[in-house]
Coordinates of C-alpha atoms and ligand atoms in Angstrom, one line a residue:
M1 CA -65.6 26.4 46.8
T2 CA -68.1 28.9 48.3
Q3 CA -67.6 29.8 51.9
E4 CA -69.6 27.9 54.2
T5 CA -71.3 30.4 56.9
A6 CA -73.2 29.4 60.1
K7 CA -76.3 31.0 58.5
N8 CA -76.1 28.4 55.4
I9 CA -75.3 25.5 58.0
I10 CA -78.3 26.3 60.0
V11 CA -80.7 26.9 56.8
G12 CA -79.6 23.6 55.8
E13 CA -80.6 21.6 59.0
L14 CA -83.8 23.3 58.8
R15 CA -84.4 22.1 55.3
K16 CA -83.7 18.5 56.3
R17 CA -86.3 18.6 59.1
I18 CA -88.8 20.7 56.9
S19 CA -91.5 17.9 57.8
V20 CA -91.1 18.3 61.4
I21 CA -91.0 22.1 61.1
I22 CA -94.3 21.5 59.2
S23 CA -96.0 19.5 61.7
M24 CA -94.7 21.7 64.6
V25 CA -96.7 24.6 62.6
F26 CA -99.6 22.3 62.5
F27 CA -99.7 22.0 66.4
L28 CA -99.1 25.5 66.6
I29 CA -102.2 26.4 64.7
L30 CA -104.3 23.9 66.6
T31 CA -102.8 25.2 70.0
I32 CA -103.9 28.9 68.7
L33 CA -107.4 27.9 67.4
I34 CA -107.7 26.4 71.2
S35 CA -106.5 29.3 72.7
V36 CA -108.9 31.5 70.6
T37 CA -112.0 29.3 71.2
L38 CA -111.5 29.1 75.0
P39 CA -112.8 32.8 75.8
L40 CA -115.5 32.5 73.6
L41 CA -116.7 29.8 75.5
F42 CA -116.5 31.9 78.4
K43 CA -118.3 34.6 76.5
R44 CA -121.2 31.8 76.0
L45 CA -121.3 30.8 79.7
V46 CA -121.8 34.4 80.9
D47 CA -123.9 35.9 78.2
V48 CA -126.2 32.8 77.3
T49 CA -125.9 29.8 79.1
I50 CA -126.0 31.5 82.7
P51 CA -129.0 33.6 81.9
A52 CA -131.1 31.0 80.4
R53 CA -130.3 28.9 83.4
D54 CA -129.4 26.0 80.9
M55 CA -127.8 23.4 83.2
S56 CA -127.1 20.7 80.6
E57 CA -125.3 23.4 78.5
A58 CA -123.4 24.4 81.6
G59 CA -122.4 20.9 82.2
L60 CA -121.2 20.7 78.7
L61 CA -119.2 24.0 78.7
L62 CA -117.6 22.9 82.0
V63 CA -116.3 19.8 80.7
A64 CA -115.0 21.8 77.6
L65 CA -113.3 24.3 79.7
I66 CA -111.4 21.6 81.6
T67 CA -110.5 19.5 78.6
I68 CA -109.4 22.1 76.2
P69 CA -106.6 23.6 78.3
L70 CA -105.5 20.0 78.9
V71 CA -105.3 19.4 75.3
S72 CA -103.7 22.6 74.9
A73 CA -100.9 21.6 77.3
A74 CA -100.3 18.0 75.6
L75 CA -100.0 20.0 72.0
N76 CA -97.5 22.2 73.8
A77 CA -95.3 19.5 75.0
L78 CA -95.1 18.0 71.5
Y79 CA -94.2 21.1 70.1
D80 CA -91.5 21.8 72.7
Y81 CA -90.0 18.4 72.3
R82 CA -89.7 18.7 68.7
R83 CA -88.4 22.4 69.3
E84 CA -85.5 21.2 71.4
I85 CA -84.6 18.2 69.0
I86 CA -84.2 20.7 66.1
G87 CA -82.0 23.2 67.9
E88 CA -79.8 20.3 69.2
A89 CA -79.4 19.0 65.8
I90 CA -78.4 22.5 64.5
S91 CA -75.8 22.8 67.8
Q92 CA -74.2 19.6 66.6
A93 CA -74.3 20.5 62.7
L94 CA -72.4 23.7 63.5
R95 CA -69.8 21.8 66.0
Q96 CA -69.3 19.0 63.2
K97 CA -68.8 21.7 60.4
L98 CA -66.7 23.9 62.5
F99 CA -64.6 21.2 64.1
K100 CA -63.8 19.9 60.5
H101 CA -62.9 23.2 59.2
L102 CA -60.7 24.4 61.7
V103 CA -59.1 20.8 61.9
N104 CA -58.1 21.5 58.2
A105 CA -57.3 25.2 58.6
K106 CA -53.9 26.8 57.6
L107 CA -51.7 26.2 60.5
R108 CA -50.5 29.8 60.4
D109 CA -54.3 31.2 61.2
L110 CA -54.4 28.3 63.7
E111 CA -51.0 29.5 65.5
L112 CA -52.4 32.9 65.7
T113 CA -55.6 32.1 67.5
D114 CA -55.9 31.3 70.9
T115 CA -57.0 27.6 71.6
G116 CA -59.4 28.6 74.3
H117 CA -61.2 30.9 72.1
I118 CA -61.7 27.6 69.7
I119 CA -62.8 25.5 72.4
H120 CA -65.4 28.1 73.5
H121 CA -66.9 28.3 70.2
I122 CA -67.0 25.0 69.5
T123 CA -68.4 23.8 72.9
R124 CA -70.6 26.7 74.0
G125 CA -70.9 29.1 71.1
C126 CA -72.5 26.5 69.0
G127 CA -74.6 25.3 71.7
R128 CA -76.0 28.6 71.9
V129 CA -76.7 29.4 68.6
G130 CA -78.8 26.0 68.2
D131 CA -80.9 27.0 71.2
L132 CA -81.0 30.4 70.4
Y133 CA -82.0 30.2 66.6
I134 CA -84.8 27.6 67.4
G135 CA -85.8 28.0 71.0
E136 CA -85.7 31.8 71.4
D137 CA -85.9 33.3 67.9
L138 CA -87.2 31.7 65.0
L139 CA -89.9 29.4 66.2
P140 CA -91.1 31.6 69.1
L141 CA -91.3 34.6 66.7
M142 CA -93.2 32.4 64.3
S143 CA -95.7 31.2 67.0
N144 CA -96.1 34.6 68.3
A145 CA -97.0 36.4 65.1
L146 CA -99.5 33.5 64.7
M147 CA -100.8 33.5 67.9
F148 CA -101.1 37.6 67.7
T149 CA -103.0 37.4 64.5
G150 CA -105.6 34.8 65.6
V151 CA -106.2 36.8 68.8
L152 CA -106.1 40.1 67.2
V153 CA -108.9 38.9 64.8
A154 CA -111.1 37.6 67.7
M155 CA -110.7 40.6 69.6
T156 CA -111.5 43.2 66.7
L157 CA -114.7 41.2 66.2
I158 CA -115.8 41.6 69.6
N159 CA -114.7 45.4 70.0
W160 CA -112.4 47.3 67.5
G161 CA -112.1 50.3 69.7
L162 CA -110.9 48.3 72.9
T163 CA -108.5 46.5 70.6
L164 CA -106.8 50.0 69.5
I165 CA -106.6 50.8 73.0
T166 CA -104.7 47.3 73.7
L167 CA -102.5 47.9 70.7
L168 CA -101.1 51.3 72.1
A169 CA -98.5 49.3 73.9
F170 CA -96.9 48.2 70.6
P171 CA -95.6 51.7 69.6
I172 CA -94.7 52.5 72.7
T173 CA -92.8 49.7 73.5
Y174 CA -91.1 49.7 69.9
L175 CA -89.9 53.0 70.3
F176 CA -88.5 52.1 73.5
S177 CA -86.9 49.0 72.7
K178 CA -85.3 50.6 69.4
R179 CA -83.4 52.9 71.9
L180 CA -81.7 49.9 73.5
Q181 CA -80.6 47.9 70.5
N182 CA -76.9 49.4 70.5
Y183 CA -77.0 48.7 74.4
V184 CA -77.9 45.3 73.9
R185 CA -75.1 44.9 71.0
T186 CA -72.3 46.2 73.2
L187 CA -73.4 43.9 75.9
Q188 CA -73.5 41.0 74.1
E189 CA -70.3 41.7 72.3
E190 CA -68.6 42.2 75.9
F191 CA -70.1 39.1 77.2
L192 CA -68.7 37.1 74.2
Q193 CA -65.2 38.6 75.1
V194 CA -65.4 37.9 78.7
L195 CA -66.5 34.3 77.8
E196 CA -63.6 33.7 75.2
S197 CA -61.0 35.2 77.4
G198 CA -62.2 33.0 80.4
S199 CA -61.9 29.9 78.3
S200 CA -58.2 30.9 76.9
T201 CA -56.8 31.8 80.6
L202 CA -58.1 28.6 81.9
Q203 CA -56.4 26.7 79.0
Q204 CA -53.3 28.5 79.5
V205 CA -52.7 28.3 83.0
F206 CA -53.4 24.6 83.2
S207 CA -51.4 23.7 80.2
G208 CA -48.5 26.1 81.5
I209 CA -49.0 25.1 85.2
R210 CA -45.2 24.0 85.6
T211 CA -44.3 27.5 84.7
V212 CA -46.9 29.0 86.6
R213 CA -45.4 27.3 89.7
A214 CA -41.8 27.5 88.8
F215 CA -42.3 31.5 88.7
N216 CA -44.4 31.7 91.6
G217 CA -47.3 32.8 89.3
V218 CA -50.1 31.0 91.3
A219 CA -51.1 34.4 93.4
H220 CA -50.8 36.3 90.2
E221 CA -53.0 33.7 88.1
K222 CA -55.5 33.6 91.2
A223 CA -55.7 37.5 90.8
R224 CA -56.5 37.4 87.2
F225 CA -58.7 34.5 87.4
D226 CA -60.6 36.6 90.2
S227 CA -60.6 39.6 87.8
W228 CA -62.0 37.6 85.4
I229 CA -64.9 36.1 87.7
R230 CA -65.7 40.0 88.4
Q231 CA -65.9 40.8 85.0
H232 CA -68.4 37.9 84.3
S233 CA -70.6 38.8 87.2
D234 CA -70.5 42.3 86.4
I235 CA -71.8 41.5 82.9
Q236 CA -74.2 39.0 83.9
A237 CA -75.6 41.7 86.5
K238 CA -75.9 43.9 83.5
T239 CA -77.6 41.2 81.6
I240 CA -80.2 40.4 84.3
T241 CA -80.9 44.0 84.7
L242 CA -81.6 44.6 81.1
H243 CA -84.0 41.6 81.2
N244 CA -85.9 42.3 84.4
V245 CA -85.8 45.9 85.1
I246 CA -85.5 47.4 81.3
L247 CA -87.5 45.0 79.5
I248 CA -90.1 43.2 81.5
L249 CA -90.8 46.0 84.1
P250 CA -92.0 48.9 81.8
T251 CA -94.1 46.3 79.5
H252 CA -95.6 45.0 83.0
I253 CA -96.3 48.7 83.8
V254 CA -97.7 49.3 80.6
D255 CA -99.9 46.0 80.4
R256 CA -101.3 46.9 83.5
V257 CA -102.3 50.7 82.8
L258 CA -103.8 49.6 79.5
M259 CA -105.7 46.6 81.1
G260 CA -107.0 49.2 83.6
V261 CA -107.9 51.4 80.7
V262 CA -109.7 48.7 78.8
F263 CA -111.6 47.6 81.6
G264 CA -112.9 51.0 82.7
V265 CA -113.6 51.7 78.9
G266 CA -115.4 48.5 78.6
A267 CA -117.4 49.1 81.5
F268 CA -118.9 52.5 79.7
E269 CA -119.4 50.2 76.7
I270 CA -121.5 47.8 78.6
I271 CA -123.5 50.6 80.1
N272 CA -124.1 51.8 76.8
D273 CA -125.1 48.6 75.3
R274 CA -122.5 48.2 73.2
L275 CA -120.6 45.6 74.8
T276 CA -121.9 42.5 77.0
I277 CA -120.1 41.2 80.0
G278 CA -119.4 37.9 78.3
D279 CA -117.6 40.0 75.6
L280 CA -115.3 42.0 78.3
I281 CA -114.6 38.6 79.8
A282 CA -113.4 37.2 76.5
F283 CA -111.4 40.2 76.0
M284 CA -109.7 40.5 79.2
M285 CA -108.7 36.8 78.5
Y286 CA -107.3 37.7 75.2
T287 CA -105.2 40.6 76.5
P288 CA -102.4 38.5 78.1
Y289 CA -101.9 36.7 74.9
I290 CA -101.6 39.8 73.1
Y291 CA -98.8 41.2 75.8
G292 CA -97.2 38.0 75.8
A293 CA -96.4 38.2 72.2
L294 CA -95.3 41.6 72.7
R295 CA -92.8 40.7 75.4
A296 CA -91.6 37.7 73.1
M297 CA -91.0 40.2 70.5
L298 CA -88.6 42.3 72.9
Q299 CA -87.2 39.4 74.2
A300 CA -86.3 38.2 70.7
Q301 CA -84.8 41.6 70.1
V302 CA -82.1 40.6 72.7
T303 CA -81.5 36.9 71.6
T304 CA -81.4 37.8 67.8
T305 CA -78.5 40.3 69.0
E306 CA -76.9 37.6 71.1
M307 CA -77.4 35.2 68.4
K308 CA -75.9 37.4 65.6
V309 CA -72.9 37.7 67.9
A310 CA -72.4 34.6 68.3
I311 CA -72.7 33.7 64.6
E312 CA -70.3 36.2 63.9
G313 CA -67.8 34.5 66.1
L314 CA -68.5 31.3 64.3
D315 CA -68.2 32.8 60.9
K316 CA -65.0 34.4 61.6
F317 CA -63.7 30.6 62.1
L318 CA -65.6 29.3 59.2
G319 CA -63.7 32.0 57.1
Y320 CA -60.1 30.5 57.8
E321 CA -58.6 29.5 54.9
M322 CA -58.3 25.7 54.6
E323 CA -55.2 23.6 53.6
R324 CA -54.7 22.8 50.2
Q325 CA -57.2 19.7 49.4
G326 CA -56.7 17.3 46.5
G327 CA -53.6 16.9 44.4
R328 CA -51.6 14.1 43.0
D329 CA -50.5 11.0 45.0
L330 CA -46.9 10.8 45.5
T331 CA -45.4 7.6 44.0
I332 CA -42.1 6.5 45.3
S333 CA -40.4 3.7 43.3
Q334 CA -36.8 4.0 44.4
E335 CA -35.9 1.5 46.9
A336 CA -33.4 3.6 48.4
G337 CA -36.1 6.3 49.0
P338 CA -36.7 9.5 46.9
S339 CA -34.7 12.6 46.0
I340 CA -35.5 16.0 47.8
Q341 CA -34.8 19.4 46.2
F342 CA -35.2 22.9 47.6
E343 CA -34.9 25.6 44.5
D344 CA -34.5 28.8 45.5
V345 CA -36.9 28.5 48.4
S346 CA -37.6 31.8 50.4
F347 CA -40.1 31.8 53.0
D348 CA -41.3 34.5 55.8
Y349 CA -43.7 33.8 58.8
G350 CA -45.2 37.1 58.0
R351 CA -43.0 39.0 60.5
G352 CA -41.4 40.8 57.5
D353 CA -38.0 39.1 58.2
F354 CA -37.0 36.0 55.8
A355 CA -36.7 32.7 57.9
L356 CA -35.4 31.2 54.8
R357 CA -33.9 32.9 51.8
D358 CA -32.9 31.7 48.4
V359 CA -32.4 27.8 49.8
S360 CA -31.1 25.5 47.4
F361 CA -29.9 22.1 47.7
S362 CA -30.8 18.6 46.9
V363 CA -30.7 15.4 48.9
R364 CA -30.0 12.2 46.9
P365 CA -32.1 9.3 47.1
G366 CA -31.2 7.1 50.3
E367 CA -29.0 9.8 51.4
F368 CA -28.5 10.5 55.2
F369 CA -28.5 14.5 55.2
G370 CA -27.6 16.6 58.1
I371 CA -28.7 20.2 58.6
V372 CA -26.9 22.3 61.2
G373 CA -26.5 25.9 62.1
I374 CA -27.0 28.1 65.3
S375 CA -30.6 28.3 66.7
G376 CA -33.0 30.3 64.8
G377 CA -31.3 29.6 61.6
G378 CA -34.2 28.0 60.0
K379 CA -33.6 24.5 60.3
T380 CA -37.1 23.4 61.5
T381 CA -38.8 25.7 59.0
I382 CA -37.0 23.4 56.4
L383 CA -38.7 20.6 57.5
D384 CA -42.0 22.6 58.2
L385 CA -42.1 23.5 54.7
L386 CA -41.3 19.8 53.5
M387 CA -44.3 18.7 55.5
G388 CA -46.5 21.0 53.8
F389 CA -47.2 22.9 57.2
Y390 CA -46.5 26.1 55.2
A391 CA -46.0 26.9 51.3
P392 CA -43.1 28.9 50.3
Q393 CA -43.5 32.4 49.3
S394 CA -41.1 31.7 46.5
G395 CA -39.1 29.0 45.1
R396 CA -40.0 25.2 44.8
I397 CA -39.7 22.0 46.7
L398 CA -39.5 18.8 44.8
I399 CA -39.7 15.3 45.7
N400 CA -38.5 13.0 43.0
G401 CA -38.8 16.1 40.8
V402 CA -42.4 16.7 41.5
D403 CA -43.2 19.8 43.0
I404 CA -44.9 19.3 46.5
Q405 CA -47.5 22.2 45.7
E406 CA -49.2 19.8 43.0
L407 CA -49.1 16.6 45.5
S408 CA -51.9 15.6 47.9
L409 CA -50.6 16.5 51.5
K410 CA -52.4 13.4 52.7
S411 CA -50.2 11.4 50.2
L412 CA -46.9 13.6 51.2
R413 CA -47.5 13.1 54.8
R414 CA -48.0 9.4 54.4
H415 CA -44.6 9.2 52.9
I416 CA -42.9 11.1 55.7
G417 CA -41.7 10.0 59.2
L418 CA -41.3 13.1 61.5
A419 CA -39.7 13.4 64.9
P420 CA -40.1 16.9 65.7
Q421 CA -38.3 19.1 67.8
D422 CA -41.5 20.4 69.5
I423 CA -42.8 16.7 70.7
F424 CA -46.6 16.6 71.5
L425 CA -47.7 13.3 72.9
W426 CA -51.5 12.5 73.8
N427 CA -52.5 11.9 77.2
K428 CA -53.1 8.3 76.5
S429 CA -51.0 5.0 76.7
I430 CA -47.4 4.7 75.1
Y431 CA -49.2 2.0 72.6
E432 CA -51.5 4.5 71.4
N433 CA -48.9 7.4 71.0
L434 CA -46.5 4.9 69.1
A435 CA -49.6 3.6 66.9
Y436 CA -51.3 7.1 66.6
P437 CA -53.4 7.1 64.6
D438 CA -53.9 3.2 63.6
T439 CA -53.4 0.0 65.3
I440 CA -50.3 -1.7 64.9
A441 CA -49.5 -5.2 65.8
A442 CA -47.8 -5.2 69.4
E443 CA -44.9 -7.3 67.9
A444 CA -43.9 -4.5 65.4
I445 CA -44.1 -2.1 68.2
A446 CA -41.7 -4.0 70.5
E447 CA -39.5 -4.5 67.5
A448 CA -39.4 -0.7 66.9
A449 CA -39.1 0.0 70.4
A450 CA -36.1 -2.4 71.2
G451 CA -34.4 -0.6 68.0
T452 CA -34.7 2.8 69.6
N453 CA -33.8 1.7 73.1
L454 CA -37.2 2.5 74.4
Q455 CA -37.8 -1.1 75.6
P456 CA -36.1 -1.2 78.7
F457 CA -37.8 1.9 80.0
I458 CA -41.1 0.6 79.2
E459 CA -40.5 -2.8 80.2
A460 CA -39.9 -1.3 83.6
L461 CA -43.2 0.5 83.8
P462 CA -46.0 -1.2 86.1
E463 CA -48.3 -1.0 83.0
K464 CA -45.7 -1.5 80.2
Y465 CA -47.2 -0.4 76.9
Q466 CA -50.6 0.6 78.6
T467 CA -49.0 3.2 81.1
V468 CA -50.5 6.5 80.3
V469 CA -47.9 9.5 79.6
G470 CA -49.6 12.5 80.9
E471 CA -50.8 15.6 79.4
R472 CA -48.6 16.3 76.4
G473 CA -46.4 13.2 77.6
L474 CA -45.1 15.5 80.6
A475 CA -45.3 12.4 82.8
L476 CA -42.0 11.3 80.6
S477 CA -38.5 12.6 80.7
G478 CA -37.4 14.7 77.8
G479 CA -35.2 11.9 76.4
E480 CA -37.9 9.3 76.8
R481 CA -40.2 11.4 75.2
Q482 CA -37.5 11.6 72.4
R483 CA -37.5 8.2 72.2
V484 CA -41.2 7.7 71.8
A485 CA -41.0 10.3 68.9
I486 CA -38.3 8.6 67.1
C487 CA -40.0 5.3 67.4
R488 CA -43.4 6.4 66.3
A489 CA -41.9 8.2 63.3
I490 CA -39.8 4.8 62.6
L491 CA -43.3 2.7 62.8
K492 CA -44.7 4.7 60.2
Q493 CA -42.1 2.9 57.7
P494 CA -42.0 6.5 55.9
A495 CA -39.8 6.6 52.7
I496 CA -38.4 10.0 54.1
L497 CA -37.5 10.3 57.8
L498 CA -37.3 13.7 59.5
L499 CA -35.4 14.2 62.8
D500 CA -35.4 17.7 64.2
E501 CA -33.1 17.7 67.2
A502 CA -34.4 14.4 67.9
T503 CA -31.7 13.2 70.1
S504 CA -30.7 16.4 71.9
E505 CA -31.9 15.4 75.4
L506 CA -30.3 12.1 75.2
D507 CA -27.3 10.9 77.0
A508 CA -24.2 10.3 75.3
L509 CA -24.6 6.6 76.0
T510 CA -28.2 6.3 75.2
E511 CA -27.6 8.8 72.2
A512 CA -25.1 6.1 70.7
K513 CA -27.6 3.4 71.0
V514 CA -30.3 5.4 69.3
Q515 CA -27.8 6.4 66.7
E516 CA -27.6 2.8 66.1
A517 CA -31.3 2.4 65.6
I518 CA -31.4 5.4 63.3
D519 CA -28.5 4.1 61.2
H520 CA -30.3 1.1 60.8
A521 CA -33.6 2.8 60.2
K522 CA -32.2 4.9 57.7
R523 CA -31.7 2.0 55.1
G524 CA -34.3 2.2 52.3
R525 CA -35.0 5.9 53.0
T526 CA -34.1 9.4 52.7
T527 CA -33.1 11.0 56.2
I528 CA -32.8 14.4 57.3
A529 CA -31.5 15.0 60.5
V530 CA -31.5 18.3 62.1
A531 CA -29.1 19.0 65.0
H532 CA -27.3 21.8 66.6
R533 CA -25.0 19.3 68.2
L534 CA -22.7 18.2 65.6
A535 CA -22.2 14.6 67.1
T536 CA -25.7 13.7 65.8
V537 CA -25.0 14.3 62.3
I538 CA -21.2 13.6 62.0
N539 CA -22.1 10.4 60.2
A540 CA -23.9 12.0 57.7
D541 CA -23.5 11.7 54.0
R542 CA -23.7 15.2 53.6
I543 CA -24.2 18.2 55.8
L544 CA -26.0 21.5 55.0
V545 CA -25.0 24.4 57.2
L546 CA -27.4 27.4 57.7
D547 CA -26.6 30.6 58.7
D548 CA -29.6 33.2 59.2
G549 CA -31.8 31.5 56.6
R550 CA -29.4 31.0 54.0
V551 CA -27.3 28.3 52.8
A552 CA -23.7 28.9 54.1
E553 CA -21.8 25.3 53.3
L554 CA -22.8 22.2 51.8
G555 CA -20.4 19.2 51.8
A556 CA -19.4 16.0 53.2
P557 CA -18.6 16.5 57.1
E558 CA -14.7 15.7 56.5
E559 CA -14.8 18.2 53.5
L560 CA -16.5 20.9 55.7
I561 CA -13.9 20.6 58.6
A562 CA -11.2 20.9 55.9
R563 CA -12.8 24.2 54.5
R564 CA -12.4 25.7 57.9
G565 CA -15.5 27.8 57.6
L566 CA -18.8 28.2 59.6
F567 CA -19.0 24.3 60.3
Y568 CA -15.4 24.2 61.4
R569 CA -15.9 26.9 63.7
L570 CA -19.1 25.3 65.4
Y571 CA -17.1 21.9 65.4
E572 CA -14.2 23.3 67.2
A573 CA -16.5 25.3 69.9
Q574 CA -18.1 22.1 70.4
K575 CA -14.9 20.3 70.8
L576 CA -14.0 22.8 73.5
E577 CA -17.2 22.3 75.2
R578 CA -16.2 18.8 75.7
V579 CA -12.8 19.4 76.7
T580 CA -14.0 21.8 79.4
Ligands
ADP601 N1 -44.4 29.6 63.8 C1 -43.4 30.8 63.7 N2 -44.0 31.8 63.6 C2 -43.2 32.9 63.3 N3 -41.6 33.0 63.3 C3 -41.5 31.6 63.5 C4 -42.3 30.4 63.8 N4 -41.6 29.6 63.8 C5 -40.1 30.0 63.6 N5 -40.1 31.3 63.6 C6 -38.9 32.0 63.5 O1 -38.2 31.6 62.3 C7 -36.8 31.7 62.4 C8 -36.3 30.2 61.9 O2 -36.6 29.6 63.1 P1 -36.6 27.9 63.3 O3 -36.6 27.3 61.8 O4 -37.4 27.3 64.2 O5 -34.7 27.8 63.5 P2 -33.9 26.8 64.1 O6 -34.8 25.4 63.9 O7 -32.8 26.6 63.2 O8 -33.6 27.0 65.3 C9 -36.7 32.0 63.6 O9 -36.3 33.7 63.5 C10 -37.9 32.0 64.4 O10 -38.1 33.3 65.5
MG602 MG1 -35.4 24.1 65.4

C-alpha cells in the first residue's frame, strides 16, 4: 500500500470537485473581463463622450458604470462561496483520513506521541490546511495570475513605457521577499510548536488534575501556562509585524512612489500628445489591480510556508505504520475454549532490555491459568502480545495451533475478553460502558452485573445504569471500576478471558463474590488470570511464575508450593502479610 500524504488527499478532493473548480474559473474570467473593461469605459467617457457633449452616451455609460460593479460583486460572492465549500471539504477529508490512520496506527507509535499533538493536528491543523490551500494559496494565486495577465495586456496596449515603470515594483519586491523566506519558515515552525505544546499542556493538566492538586502543583501549572501564553503572544506579535510592517508597508511605499512616477511621466506624455487624459485615468485605475496581485503573491509566500509546515505535521502522522490489516478468521470449535501456546517468545519495548525472554508455555483448552510474579516481571506484556497490541521480536504465539500473526486482529480480539490492569472507562453511562461498543439487552447486562457483584452498587445509584461515570471512570471507586471491567469482559462472551490484576482493589469479601462470578464465567472458555495477589489465582489449574521476563516455574499450585521455589517464597511472604 502506498503511503497516503496530505497532498494526495487534497488533490483527490480537488479532482472530485473539478466541475465546481471549472465553474469558479469561469466566474473568475468573467470578473476579470469586467474589471478590465471598466477603466476603458472611463476612458471613453473622458476622451470621447465629454468632448462631444453626447448626453445619451453619457447616460448609457452612467448606467454601465453602476451596473458593472454590482455584477462583479455578485460574481465574487458566488466565487467565494464555492471556494469556502471546497476548503471545508478538504479540511474534512484530511480529518477523516488522519483519524482513520491514527486510530489504526501501531500502538507503540501512539504511546510515544503526545495526545495533545494529535488533537491539535486533527482539529486545527487540518482546518488550517483546507482554508489556506483553497482560500489563501491555490485559488488566489490562480485568480491573481489571471487578473494580472488581463490587466497587463490592457495597460500595455495603452502605453508600454508606463507599464514598464509600474512593473518595476516586481523585481524590488521579489528580492525583498526572497530574503524573508527563511525567516517566515522559522516563524511558522515555531508557531506550530507553540500550538502543539499548548494542546498537550492543557490535555495533560486536566487529565492529571488530581495529581496536580495532590502535589500542590496548581501554581506550577499556572506559571507554565502563563509562559505558554507569553510565547503565543510573542509569536503572534512577530507574525503581525511580519505581515504589516515587513510585507504590507514596503509594498505600499513602493506602490505610492511608483504611482506618483507613473502619474508624473503620464503628464509629460499627455503634453507630448502621446497619451490622452482618458488613457491616464484608465491606467491609474489598472495599477491597484497590479499591486493587489503583487501583494497577494507576497502574502501567498507566507501562507504557502505556513501550509507546508502544517502539511509536514500531517504527513508525519500519516507516515505512522498501521496495525496489520487482513488475515485469517479465528475459528474456535471446542466447547471448552481454545488452547494457547507461547513458543520461545521474546519481546522488548525498544528500550534495549527484554520485557520477555524466551517465554514458552501452553494453556490447555478450558484451563484456568494463573500468571504470577513480582511487578515489572512481564505479566501484562504477555496479555498485550496475546491481544496483538504488539508483535514479539521472536517466537510465536499460537491459538488452537494457529500463529496469531496469521489471524486478523479483528477476529482475534473478537474472541478475547480483557479486563485490563489499567482500566479505561468512557465518560458515559454505566450501560454504555458495559455494552461498548454495541448495544446489549438490558436483561443480559443485569444478569452479568449480578454475577460480578456490580448489581447492588448500580441499584443504589440515583440513575442506575444511566449514571455517568466521569472522565476515565474517575467518579467510581477502584473496586467499582474493576467490577465494571470484569463485567464488560464477560458480557462479550469471549472464548478467551484475560484478567489482569482484575480484583486487586477489591476487599476480601467482594473479591470472594467476584471470584465466584469468575469461576462461573470461566466455564466454556480458556481463562488467564494475572495477579500479584496469590489468593486470586490459588484456585487456578496451573500457574506460571514469571521472574524478570523469564519463566521461573510452571505447575499446579500445590506442586509449586511443594517445590519450595519462587512461588513458595511469594506465598510465604503473603501469608506473613496476612498474619501481621
Ligand atoms: N508501554 C511500555 N513501554 C515501555 N516499556 C514498558 C511498557 N509497558 C511495560 N514496560 C516495561 O516492561 C516490563 C514488564 O512490564 P509489565 O509487563 O507491565 O510487568 P507486570 O505486568 O508483570 O508488572 C517492565 O520493565 C516495564 O517497565
Ligand atoms: Mg501488570
